[in-house]
Amino acid sequence: MQDILTAPFLVEMVRTATNMYNHGWDERNGGNISLLLGEEEVAEYLDVGAVIREIPTGFEAPALDGKYFLVTGTGKYFKNIQYDPARNLGVIHVSDGGRTARLLWGFTDGGSFTSELPAHLMSHAARLAVSPGNRVIMHCHPSNLLAMTYIHDLDSCSFTRTLWQMCTECIMVFPDGVNVLPWMLCGTNEIGAATAKQMESARLVVWAQHGIYGAGADLDETFGLIETAEKAAEIYMKIAHLPWKNTITDDALRQLARRFQLTPREGFLE
Ligand code: 2HA
Ligand code: ZN
């Protein structure tokens, strides 16, 4: 059996969490990540039958029964993941129709998976249904996206159009746009179900006055998705209070879509 600390998925997780912390997206214990792993991949590093503990999830996720995830821990600081991955991360095997998480590795201080596991697992199920290559759900608190939810209309169409107008790359990176949820109590099955519902039509879901969820095929892609949306929000926050002389018009956005053969979210352009 190889040392899991050398596994490419673990190395990439540590690098990504560190990078997110360095971007200021994950203060204190803010943020959480889950990465879907293949059984063969896990079996190279762990005995999949050796269960350390069983942790009840408090919800059902039948579509994910039998699946393995590398997840961040509840109350753990992204800042510290790089110094002690085994304490701050865990590998879980979802069983019992999603009701139980079998801990196979990690959370060495007796800890548990992220408090946002419902939103993560329900979002994985929603994204896998529309995009079978999806592996990552990522949540964090980027300042400009958060700031924008205090001053911008929370309608998903209008929020998306503003982001698309803030830099030319945006419509290419997230042609499906962003969906916005109003403020809701976090850590609950309710916000999990609401997030998963929004994940059916977009890979980015903003939680007003809280943060953002992103979904993607790998950690790099998902990081890049959030990075691009946050960059657009940063530009918006720099100019929102100034008179605008120019913008990227809907016609320009359509030209981009044609040139790069993308289908912008239906009904989001006028
Ligand atoms: O505690 O970000 O949403 C981690 C969070 C909760
Ligand atoms: Zn959060």
PDB file of N, CA and C in Angstrom, residues 218-258:
ATOM      1  N   ASP A 218     -12.436  18.915 -11.876  1.00  0.00           N
ATOM      2  CA  ASP A 218     -11.263  18.746 -11.001  1.00  0.00           C
ATOM      3  C   ASP A 218     -11.072  20.002 -10.152  1.00  0.00           C
ATOM      4  N   LEU A 219     -10.104  19.930  -9.243  1.00  0.00           N
ATOM      5  CA  LEU A 219      -9.911  21.022  -8.291  1.00  0.00           C
ATOM      6  C   LEU A 219      -9.481  22.305  -8.994  1.00  0.00           C
ATOM      7  N   ASP A 220      -8.599  22.164  -9.995  1.00  0.00           N
ATOM      8  CA  ASP A 220      -8.106  23.326 -10.729  1.00  0.00           C
ATOM      9  C   ASP A 220      -9.229  24.049 -11.454  1.00  0.00           C
ATOM     10  N   GLU A 221     -10.056  23.260 -12.141  1.00  0.00           N
ATOM     11  CA  GLU A 221     -11.149  23.849 -12.911  1.00  0.00           C
ATOM     12  C   GLU A 221     -12.136  24.561 -11.984  1.00  0.00           C
ATOM     13  N   THR A 222     -12.446  23.944 -10.862  1.00  0.00           N
ATOM     14  CA  THR A 222     -13.429  24.526  -9.945  1.00  0.00           C
ATOM     15  C   THR A 222     -12.863  25.783  -9.294  1.00  0.00           C
ATOM     16  N   PHE A 223     -11.588  25.721  -8.920  1.00  0.00           N
ATOM     17  CA  PHE A 223     -10.914  26.903  -8.375  1.00  0.00           C
ATOM     18  C   PHE A 223     -10.978  28.042  -9.396  1.00  0.00           C
ATOM     19  N   GLY A 224     -10.659  27.720 -10.647  1.00  0.00           N
ATOM     20  CA  GLY A 224     -10.626  28.725 -11.717  1.00  0.00           C
ATOM     21  C   GLY A 224     -11.985  29.355 -11.977  1.00  0.00           C
ATOM     22  N   LEU A 225     -13.008  28.557 -11.811  1.00  0.00           N
ATOM     23  CA  LEU A 225     -14.382  29.037 -11.996  1.00  0.00           C
ATOM     24  C   LEU A 225     -14.702  30.104 -10.942  1.00  0.00           C
ATOM     25  N   ILE A 226     -14.419  29.784  -9.696  1.00  0.00           N
ATOM     26  CA  ILE A 226     -14.688  30.732  -8.603  1.00  0.00           C
ATOM     27  C   ILE A 226     -13.772  31.955  -8.741  1.00  0.00           C
ATOM     28  N   GLU A 227     -12.532  31.700  -9.121  1.00  0.00           N
ATOM     29  CA  GLU A 227     -11.552  32.782  -9.288  1.00  0.00           C
ATOM     30  C   GLU A 227     -12.047  33.797 -10.327  1.00  0.00           C
ATOM     31  N   THR A 228     -12.606  33.293 -11.418  1.00  0.00           N
ATOM     32  CA  THR A 228     -13.071  34.169 -12.499  1.00  0.00           C
ATOM     33  C   THR A 228     -14.289  34.977 -12.056  1.00  0.00           C
ATOM     34  N   ALA A 229     -15.229  34.321 -11.370  1.00  0.00           N
ATOM     35  CA  ALA A 229     -16.425  35.029 -10.879  1.00  0.00           C
ATOM     36  C   ALA A 229     -16.019  36.088  -9.851  1.00  0.00           C
ATOM     37  N   GLU A 230     -15.069  35.732  -8.982  1.00  0.00           N
ATOM     38  CA  GLU A 230     -14.620  36.670  -7.947  1.00  0.00           C
ATOM     39  C   GLU A 230     -13.896  37.859  -8.578  1.00  0.00           C
ATOM     40  N   LYS A 231     -13.135  37.611  -9.631  1.00  0.00           N
ATOM     41  CA  LYS A 231     -12.458  38.704 -10.345  1.00  0.00           C
ATOM     42  C   LYS A 231     -13.479  39.673 -10.932  1.00  0.00           C
ATOM     43  N   ALA A 232     -14.533  39.116 -11.530  1.00  0.00           N
ATOM     44  CA  ALA A 232     -15.593  39.954 -12.107  1.00  0.00           C
ATOM     45  C   ALA A 232     -16.269  40.778 -11.002  1.00  0.00           C
ATOM     46  N   ALA A 233     -16.542  40.129  -9.863  1.00  0.00           N
ATOM     47  CA  ALA A 233     -17.182  40.835  -8.745  1.00  0.00           C
ATOM     48  C   ALA A 233     -16.264  41.941  -8.222  1.00  0.00           C
ATOM     49  N   GLU A 234     -14.963  41.706  -8.253  1.00  0.00           N
ATOM     50  CA  GLU A 234     -14.000  42.717  -7.799  1.00  0.00           C
ATOM     51  C   GLU A 234     -14.077  43.949  -8.694  1.00  0.00           C
ATOM     52  N   ILE A 235     -14.163  43.721  -9.995  1.00  0.00           N
ATOM     53  CA  ILE A 235     -14.260  44.856 -10.922  1.00  0.00           C
ATOM     54  C   ILE A 235     -15.570  45.599 -10.677  1.00  0.00           C
ATOM     55  N   TYR A 236     -16.644  44.831 -10.471  1.00  0.00           N
ATOM     56  CA  TYR A 236     -17.932  45.463 -10.185  1.00  0.00           C
ATOM     57  C   TYR A 236     -17.834  46.345  -8.939  1.00  0.00           C
ATOM     58  N   MET A 237     -17.221  45.830  -7.890  1.00  0.00           N
ATOM     59  CA  MET A 237     -17.137  46.597  -6.650  1.00  0.00           C
ATOM     60  C   MET A 237     -16.251  47.837  -6.797  1.00  0.00           C
ATOM     61  N   LYS A 238     -15.328  47.811  -7.773  1.00  0.00           N
ATOM     62  CA  LYS A 238     -14.483  48.995  -8.018  1.00  0.00           C
ATOM     63  C   LYS A 238     -15.253  50.072  -8.774  1.00  0.00           C
ATOM     64  N   ILE A 239     -16.253  49.665  -9.571  1.00  0.00           N
ATOM     65  CA  ILE A 239     -16.902  50.651 -10.448  1.00  0.00           C
ATOM     66  C   ILE A 239     -18.374  50.911 -10.115  1.00  0.00           C
ATOM     67  N   ALA A 240     -18.949  50.094  -9.219  1.00  0.00           N
ATOM     68  CA  ALA A 240     -20.401  50.184  -8.980  1.00  0.00           C
ATOM     69  C   ALA A 240     -20.846  51.598  -8.613  1.00  0.00           C
ATOM     70  N   HIS A 241     -20.009  52.311  -7.878  1.00  0.00           N
ATOM     71  CA  HIS A 241     -20.395  53.641  -7.399  1.00  0.00           C
ATOM     72  C   HIS A 241     -19.931  54.772  -8.337  1.00  0.00           C
ATOM     73  N   LEU A 242     -19.371  54.410  -9.508  1.00  0.00           N
ATOM     74  CA  LEU A 242     -18.873  55.419 -10.453  1.00  0.00           C
ATOM     75  C   LEU A 242     -19.802  55.480 -11.666  1.00  0.00           C
ATOM     76  N   PRO A 243     -19.816  56.621 -12.368  1.00  0.00           N
ATOM     77  CA  PRO A 243     -20.631  56.657 -13.601  1.00  0.00           C
ATOM     78  C   PRO A 243     -20.006  55.749 -14.670  1.00  0.00           C
ATOM     79  N   TRP A 244     -20.805  54.886 -15.290  1.00  0.00           N
ATOM     80  CA  TRP A 244     -20.283  53.980 -16.331  1.00  0.00           C
ATOM     81  C   TRP A 244     -20.378  54.641 -17.693  1.00  0.00           C
ATOM     82  N   LYS A 245     -19.281  54.609 -18.437  1.00  0.00           N
ATOM     83  CA  LYS A 245     -19.301  55.149 -19.799  1.00  0.00           C
ATOM     84  C   LYS A 245     -19.361  54.030 -20.817  1.00  0.00           C
ATOM     85  N   ASN A 246     -18.912  52.818 -20.440  1.00  0.00           N
ATOM     86  CA  ASN A 246     -18.867  51.687 -21.381  1.00  0.00           C
ATOM     87  C   ASN A 246     -19.249  50.405 -20.662  1.00  0.00           C
ATOM     88  N   THR A 247     -19.625  49.425 -21.457  1.00  0.00           N
ATOM     89  CA  THR A 247     -19.839  48.100 -20.886  1.00  0.00           C
ATOM     90  C   THR A 247     -19.644  47.067 -21.994  1.00  0.00           C
ATOM     91  N   ILE A 248     -19.747  45.789 -21.666  1.00  0.00           N
ATOM     92  CA  ILE A 248     -19.783  44.746 -22.699  1.00  0.00           C
ATOM     93  C   ILE A 248     -21.257  44.534 -23.000  1.00  0.00           C
ATOM     94  N   THR A 249     -21.656  44.851 -24.206  1.00  0.00           N
ATOM     95  CA  THR A 249     -23.082  44.796 -24.558  1.00  0.00           C
ATOM     96  C   THR A 249     -23.533  43.342 -24.739  1.00  0.00           C
ATOM     97  N   ASP A 250     -24.846  43.142 -24.730  1.00  0.00           N
ATOM     98  CA  ASP A 250     -25.390  41.811 -24.999  1.00  0.00           C
ATOM     99  C   ASP A 250     -24.985  41.342 -26.395  1.00  0.00           C
ATOM    100  N   ASP A 251     -24.901  42.296 -27.335  1.00  0.00           N
ATOM    101  CA  ASP A 251     -24.479  41.924 -28.689  1.00  0.00           C
ATOM    102  C   ASP A 251     -23.036  41.396 -28.665  1.00  0.00           C
ATOM    103  N   ALA A 252     -22.170  42.053 -27.914  1.00  0.00           N
ATOM    104  CA  ALA A 252     -20.776  41.592 -27.789  1.00  0.00           C
ATOM    105  C   ALA A 252     -20.727  40.214 -27.126  1.00  0.00           C
ATOM    106  N   LEU A 253     -21.559  40.021 -26.108  1.00  0.00           N
ATOM    107  CA  LEU A 253     -21.601  38.718 -25.416  1.00  0.00           C
ATOM    108  C   LEU A 253     -22.055  37.627 -26.396  1.00  0.00           C
ATOM    109  N   ARG A 254     -23.015  37.986 -27.267  1.00  0.00           N
ATOM    110  CA  ARG A 254     -23.470  37.010 -28.273  1.00  0.00           C
ATOM    111  C   ARG A 254     -22.368  36.680 -29.267  1.00  0.00           C
ATOM    112  N   GLN A 255     -21.603  37.706 -29.661  1.00  0.00           N
ATOM    113  CA  GLN A 255     -20.471  37.466 -30.580  1.00  0.00           C
ATOM    114  C   GLN A 255     -19.470  36.500 -29.954  1.00  0.00           C
ATOM    115  N   LEU A 256     -19.197  36.705 -28.671  1.00  0.00           N
ATOM    116  CA  LEU A 256     -18.255  35.813 -27.962  1.00  0.00           C
ATOM    117  C   LEU A 256     -18.782  34.379 -27.963  1.00  0.00           C
ATOM    118  N   ALA A 257     -20.064  34.257 -27.677  1.00  0.00           N
ATOM    119  CA  ALA A 257     -20.671  32.921 -27.623  1.00  0.00           C
ATOM    120  C   ALA A 257     -20.545  32.239 -28.988  1.00  0.00           C
ATOM    121  N   ARG A 258     -20.801  32.999 -30.051  1.00  0.00           N
ATOM    122  CA  ARG A 258     -20.702  32.416 -31.405  1.00  0.00           C
ATOM    123  C   ARG A 258     -19.265  32.025 -31.718  1.00  0.00           C
TER     124      ARG A 258
END
